[in-house]
Amino acid sequence: MPEQAAEALGQGHQTLSERLSAVQTAIRESCLSAGRDPSEVTLIPVTKFQGPELVADLVDLGVRRFAESRHPEARDKAAALAERADLEWHFVGQIQTKKARQIAQYVDAVHSIDRGGLVDALSNIERAHPLRVFVQVNMTPDPARGGVQPAELEALVEQVLRTESLDLQGLMCVAPLGEEPRAAFAELRALGQRIRPLAPSATALSMGMSNDFAEAIENGATHLRIGAAITGKRPERT
């Protein structure tokens, strides 16, 4: 990340507006440093654990896309801001199969398609338009982590492509904790190229969060899921 942008993100006691501006500046500078057009990268603030009031404040600051990872919380926020028809809701957390159809009723995109049973649960959902989805890839050998193993990727992609209610956008990953994120992001980029013969239009790469989005941009990220760097600390429970 360019030094000036990194310094801006490191400042404490910023307002929401200042944090958002610092992240937007860091994204722009990281894109330019990587030789990329900033317009190629979509910022999606992750607002889990934050109240609908903070989401409304971000809307006032011009944000239109939001990511959530917990179904009841996401559902309630979408309902609280239902009068804003221009907002997009992205679901980025793991999904229980039995909750999949409920989630599909209020989100515009799901970034965590990781198994065939979930695709089956989302088949024939009633929507005006197909649900935009990303296939999540597990970048670790731990099967308990979310995501499909790379060896099983093509089979899951083919299943999504056969499902008319879903519109495959590309791939998603979370960099393993405690490891150099560039390796995971480079692997996801290579996997994106690997599925290109099956899904030529599925070119999106959803990767990069608060601490590693510069590395994700270097490796072709198109969608950044950034939480605390924008929203600040998690509110204390009362």
PDB file of C-alpha atoms in Angstrom, residues 14-174:
ATOM      1  CA  GLN A  14     -11.376   9.419  12.904  1.00  0.00           C
ATOM      2  CA  THR A  15     -14.984  10.075  12.005  1.00  0.00           C
ATOM      3  CA  LEU A  16     -16.882   7.680   9.779  1.00  0.00           C
ATOM      4  CA  SER A  17     -16.514  10.099   6.891  1.00  0.00           C
ATOM      5  CA  GLU A  18     -12.747  10.360   7.442  1.00  0.00           C
ATOM      6  CA  ARG A  19     -12.323   6.586   7.617  1.00  0.00           C
ATOM      7  CA  LEU A  20     -14.316   6.059   4.433  1.00  0.00           C
ATOM      8  CA  SER A  21     -12.336   8.749   2.631  1.00  0.00           C
ATOM      9  CA  ALA A  22      -9.024   7.268   3.830  1.00  0.00           C
ATOM     10  CA  VAL A  23      -9.996   3.810   2.541  1.00  0.00           C
ATOM     11  CA  GLN A  24     -11.156   5.216  -0.791  1.00  0.00           C
ATOM     12  CA  THR A  25      -7.855   7.093  -1.119  1.00  0.00           C
ATOM     13  CA  ALA A  26      -5.857   3.981  -0.237  1.00  0.00           C
ATOM     14  CA  ILE A  27      -7.756   1.933  -2.804  1.00  0.00           C
ATOM     15  CA  ARG A  28      -7.185   4.529  -5.496  1.00  0.00           C
ATOM     16  CA  GLU A  29      -3.466   4.802  -4.729  1.00  0.00           C
ATOM     17  CA  SER A  30      -3.083   1.014  -4.547  1.00  0.00           C
ATOM     18  CA  CYS A  31      -4.742   0.677  -7.944  1.00  0.00           C
ATOM     19  CA  LEU A  32      -2.484   3.275  -9.493  1.00  0.00           C
ATOM     20  CA  SER A  33       0.580   1.645  -7.906  1.00  0.00           C
ATOM     21  CA  ALA A  34      -0.490  -1.687  -9.428  1.00  0.00           C
ATOM     22  CA  GLY A  35      -1.084  -0.108 -12.829  1.00  0.00           C
ATOM     23  CA  ARG A  36      -4.842  -0.600 -12.600  1.00  0.00           C
ATOM     24  CA  ASP A  37      -7.795   1.682 -13.231  1.00  0.00           C
ATOM     25  CA  PRO A  38      -9.546   2.392  -9.877  1.00  0.00           C
ATOM     26  CA  SER A  39     -12.902   2.098 -11.649  1.00  0.00           C
ATOM     27  CA  GLU A  40     -12.214  -1.652 -12.000  1.00  0.00           C
ATOM     28  CA  VAL A  41     -12.479  -2.121  -8.218  1.00  0.00           C
ATOM     29  CA  THR A  42     -15.752  -2.127  -6.275  1.00  0.00           C
ATOM     30  CA  LEU A  43     -15.720  -1.263  -2.573  1.00  0.00           C
ATOM     31  CA  ILE A  44     -18.289  -3.072  -0.418  1.00  0.00           C
ATOM     32  CA  PRO A  45     -18.252  -1.973   3.239  1.00  0.00           C
ATOM     33  CA  VAL A  46     -18.912  -4.861   5.626  1.00  0.00           C
ATOM     34  CA  THR A  47     -21.341  -3.587   8.253  1.00  0.00           C
ATOM     35  CA  LYS A  48     -21.841  -6.673  10.437  1.00  0.00           C
ATOM     36  CA  PHE A  49     -22.299  -5.920  14.152  1.00  0.00           C
ATOM     37  CA  GLN A  50     -23.038  -2.280  13.266  1.00  0.00           C
ATOM     38  CA  GLY A  51     -26.526  -0.825  13.582  1.00  0.00           C
ATOM     39  CA  PRO A  52     -28.717   0.379  10.728  1.00  0.00           C
ATOM     40  CA  GLU A  53     -27.910   3.938  11.794  1.00  0.00           C
ATOM     41  CA  LEU A  54     -24.302   3.540  10.688  1.00  0.00           C
ATOM     42  CA  VAL A  55     -25.470   2.083   7.383  1.00  0.00           C
ATOM     43  CA  ALA A  56     -27.757   5.080   6.935  1.00  0.00           C
ATOM     44  CA  ASP A  57     -24.832   7.406   7.647  1.00  0.00           C
ATOM     45  CA  LEU A  58     -22.781   5.639   4.963  1.00  0.00           C
ATOM     46  CA  VAL A  59     -25.688   6.025   2.547  1.00  0.00           C
ATOM     47  CA  ASP A  60     -25.598   9.765   3.252  1.00  0.00           C
ATOM     48  CA  LEU A  61     -21.877   9.646   2.360  1.00  0.00           C
ATOM     49  CA  GLY A  62     -22.686   8.127  -1.018  1.00  0.00           C
ATOM     50  CA  VAL A  63     -22.240   4.400  -0.328  1.00  0.00           C
ATOM     51  CA  ARG A  64     -24.750   2.126  -2.048  1.00  0.00           C
ATOM     52  CA  ARG A  65     -23.344  -1.393  -1.522  1.00  0.00           C
ATOM     53  CA  PHE A  66     -23.150  -3.181   1.819  1.00  0.00           C
ATOM     54  CA  ALA A  67     -21.996  -6.622   2.927  1.00  0.00           C
ATOM     55  CA  GLU A  68     -23.332  -8.689   5.796  1.00  0.00           C
ATOM     56  CA  SER A  69     -22.472 -12.153   7.101  1.00  0.00           C
ATOM     57  CA  ARG A  70     -25.192 -13.002   9.654  1.00  0.00           C
ATOM     58  CA  HIS A  71     -28.679 -13.754   8.386  1.00  0.00           C
ATOM     59  CA  PRO A  72     -30.974 -12.266  11.071  1.00  0.00           C
ATOM     60  CA  GLU A  73     -28.881  -9.106  11.343  1.00  0.00           C
ATOM     61  CA  ALA A  74     -28.670  -8.722   7.567  1.00  0.00           C
ATOM     62  CA  ARG A  75     -32.400  -9.300   7.121  1.00  0.00           C
ATOM     63  CA  ASP A  76     -33.281  -6.697   9.737  1.00  0.00           C
ATOM     64  CA  LYS A  77     -30.958  -4.055   8.272  1.00  0.00           C
ATOM     65  CA  ALA A  78     -32.281  -4.613   4.773  1.00  0.00           C
ATOM     66  CA  ALA A  79     -35.803  -4.198   6.127  1.00  0.00           C
ATOM     67  CA  ALA A  80     -34.856  -1.063   8.073  1.00  0.00           C
ATOM     68  CA  LEU A  81     -33.567   0.575   4.879  1.00  0.00           C
ATOM     69  CA  ALA A  82     -36.137  -0.942   2.525  1.00  0.00           C
ATOM     70  CA  GLU A  83     -37.301   2.498   1.389  1.00  0.00           C
ATOM     71  CA  ARG A  84     -33.906   2.962  -0.282  1.00  0.00           C
ATOM     72  CA  ALA A  85     -34.457   0.962  -3.463  1.00  0.00           C
ATOM     73  CA  ASP A  86     -31.020   1.930  -4.820  1.00  0.00           C
ATOM     74  CA  LEU A  87     -29.070  -0.049  -2.212  1.00  0.00           C
ATOM     75  CA  GLU A  88     -27.324  -3.366  -2.862  1.00  0.00           C
ATOM     76  CA  TRP A  89     -26.963  -6.047  -0.196  1.00  0.00           C
ATOM     77  CA  HIS A  90     -24.177  -8.621  -0.479  1.00  0.00           C
ATOM     78  CA  PHE A  91     -24.065 -11.702   1.739  1.00  0.00           C
ATOM     79  CA  VAL A  92     -20.473 -12.760   2.481  1.00  0.00           C
ATOM     80  CA  GLY A  93     -20.846 -15.250   5.350  1.00  0.00           C
ATOM     81  CA  GLN A  94     -21.383 -18.985   5.429  1.00  0.00           C
ATOM     82  CA  ILE A  95     -24.966 -19.995   4.707  1.00  0.00           C
ATOM     83  CA  GLN A  96     -26.940 -22.803   6.291  1.00  0.00           C
ATOM     84  CA  THR A  97     -28.776 -24.660   3.556  1.00  0.00           C
ATOM     85  CA  LYS A  98     -32.110 -24.268   5.350  1.00  0.00           C
ATOM     86  CA  LYS A  99     -31.647 -20.471   5.442  1.00  0.00           C
ATOM     87  CA  ALA A 100     -30.574 -20.040   1.815  1.00  0.00           C
ATOM     88  CA  ARG A 101     -33.969 -19.252   0.298  1.00  0.00           C
ATOM     89  CA  GLN A 102     -34.709 -16.703   3.048  1.00  0.00           C
ATOM     90  CA  ILE A 103     -31.427 -14.917   2.393  1.00  0.00           C
ATOM     91  CA  ALA A 104     -32.111 -14.857  -1.340  1.00  0.00           C
ATOM     92  CA  GLN A 105     -35.246 -12.814  -0.702  1.00  0.00           C
ATOM     93  CA  TYR A 106     -33.403  -9.686   0.407  1.00  0.00           C
ATOM     94  CA  VAL A 107     -29.850  -9.824  -0.999  1.00  0.00           C
ATOM     95  CA  ASP A 108     -28.594  -8.890  -4.439  1.00  0.00           C
ATOM     96  CA  ALA A 109     -25.476 -11.063  -4.361  1.00  0.00           C
ATOM     97  CA  VAL A 110     -24.008 -13.991  -2.421  1.00  0.00           C
ATOM     98  CA  HIS A 111     -20.212 -14.319  -2.207  1.00  0.00           C
ATOM     99  CA  SER A 112     -20.093 -17.643  -0.355  1.00  0.00           C
ATOM    100  CA  ILE A 113     -21.392 -20.416  -2.625  1.00  0.00           C
ATOM    101  CA  ASP A 114     -19.296 -23.361  -1.457  1.00  0.00           C
ATOM    102  CA  ARG A 115     -21.195 -26.616  -2.013  1.00  0.00           C
ATOM    103  CA  GLY A 116     -23.664 -28.302  -4.289  1.00  0.00           C
ATOM    104  CA  GLY A 117     -26.369 -28.542  -1.641  1.00  0.00           C
ATOM    105  CA  LEU A 118     -26.407 -24.763  -1.323  1.00  0.00           C
ATOM    106  CA  VAL A 119     -26.780 -24.402  -5.097  1.00  0.00           C
ATOM    107  CA  ASP A 120     -29.701 -26.846  -4.990  1.00  0.00           C
ATOM    108  CA  ALA A 121     -31.326 -24.822  -2.203  1.00  0.00           C
ATOM    109  CA  LEU A 122     -31.075 -21.671  -4.321  1.00  0.00           C
ATOM    110  CA  SER A 123     -32.489 -23.253  -7.462  1.00  0.00           C
ATOM    111  CA  ASN A 124     -35.928 -22.060  -8.599  1.00  0.00           C
ATOM    112  CA  ILE A 125     -35.995 -19.158  -6.167  1.00  0.00           C
ATOM    113  CA  GLU A 126     -38.582 -16.531  -7.016  1.00  0.00           C
ATOM    114  CA  ARG A 127     -36.791 -13.333  -8.004  1.00  0.00           C
ATOM    115  CA  ALA A 128     -37.201 -10.696 -10.681  1.00  0.00           C
ATOM    116  CA  HIS A 129     -33.592 -11.324 -11.747  1.00  0.00           C
ATOM    117  CA  PRO A 130     -31.124 -14.176 -11.182  1.00  0.00           C
ATOM    118  CA  LEU A 131     -29.161 -13.989  -7.948  1.00  0.00           C
ATOM    119  CA  ARG A 132     -25.572 -12.877  -8.543  1.00  0.00           C
ATOM    120  CA  VAL A 133     -23.176 -15.326  -6.911  1.00  0.00           C
ATOM    121  CA  PHE A 134     -19.474 -15.946  -6.323  1.00  0.00           C
ATOM    122  CA  VAL A 135     -18.047 -19.406  -5.677  1.00  0.00           C
ATOM    123  CA  GLN A 136     -15.940 -19.318  -2.523  1.00  0.00           C
ATOM    124  CA  VAL A 137     -12.673 -21.256  -2.629  1.00  0.00           C
ATOM    125  CA  ASN A 138     -11.062 -22.645   0.528  1.00  0.00           C
ATOM    126  CA  MET A 139      -7.410 -21.573   0.508  1.00  0.00           C
ATOM    127  CA  THR A 140      -6.489 -23.996   3.301  1.00  0.00           C
ATOM    128  CA  PRO A 141      -6.583 -27.795   3.625  1.00  0.00           C
ATOM    129  CA  ASP A 142      -8.941 -27.423   6.597  1.00  0.00           C
ATOM    130  CA  PRO A 143     -12.394 -28.660   5.497  1.00  0.00           C
ATOM    131  CA  ALA A 144     -13.998 -26.755   8.378  1.00  0.00           C
ATOM    132  CA  ARG A 145     -13.129 -23.469   6.687  1.00  0.00           C
ATOM    133  CA  GLY A 146     -15.645 -22.056   4.246  1.00  0.00           C
ATOM    134  CA  GLY A 147     -15.156 -22.691   0.563  1.00  0.00           C
ATOM    135  CA  VAL A 148     -14.830 -25.452  -1.976  1.00  0.00           C
ATOM    136  CA  GLN A 149     -11.473 -27.169  -2.346  1.00  0.00           C
ATOM    137  CA  PRO A 150      -9.686 -26.193  -5.595  1.00  0.00           C
ATOM    138  CA  ALA A 151      -9.820 -29.775  -6.875  1.00  0.00           C
ATOM    139  CA  GLU A 152     -13.628 -29.647  -6.740  1.00  0.00           C
ATOM    140  CA  LEU A 153     -13.994 -26.147  -8.172  1.00  0.00           C
ATOM    141  CA  GLU A 154     -14.935 -26.980 -11.764  1.00  0.00           C
ATOM    142  CA  ALA A 155     -17.732 -29.332 -10.716  1.00  0.00           C
ATOM    143  CA  LEU A 156     -19.311 -26.668  -8.507  1.00  0.00           C
ATOM    144  CA  VAL A 157     -18.916 -23.988 -11.185  1.00  0.00           C
ATOM    145  CA  GLU A 158     -20.640 -26.230 -13.709  1.00  0.00           C
ATOM    146  CA  GLN A 159     -23.514 -26.819 -11.293  1.00  0.00           C
ATOM    147  CA  VAL A 160     -23.944 -23.069 -10.772  1.00  0.00           C
ATOM    148  CA  LEU A 161     -23.916 -22.496 -14.527  1.00  0.00           C
ATOM    149  CA  ARG A 162     -26.702 -25.065 -14.965  1.00  0.00           C
ATOM    150  CA  THR A 163     -28.867 -23.280 -12.393  1.00  0.00           C
ATOM    151  CA  GLU A 164     -30.966 -20.645 -14.160  1.00  0.00           C
ATOM    152  CA  SER A 165     -31.796 -18.782 -10.959  1.00  0.00           C
ATOM    153  CA  LEU A 166     -28.095 -17.998 -10.382  1.00  0.00           C
ATOM    154  CA  ASP A 167     -25.739 -15.680 -12.270  1.00  0.00           C
ATOM    155  CA  LEU A 168     -22.088 -16.578 -11.681  1.00  0.00           C
ATOM    156  CA  GLN A 169     -19.899 -13.500 -11.239  1.00  0.00           C
ATOM    157  CA  GLY A 170     -16.596 -15.142 -10.372  1.00  0.00           C
ATOM    158  CA  LEU A 171     -14.674 -16.434  -7.347  1.00  0.00           C
ATOM    159  CA  MET A 172     -14.204 -15.379  -3.736  1.00  0.00           C
ATOM    160  CA  CYS A 173     -11.675 -16.206  -1.024  1.00  0.00           C
ATOM    161  CA  VAL A 174     -10.521 -15.198   2.441  1.00  0.00           C
TER     162      VAL A 174
END
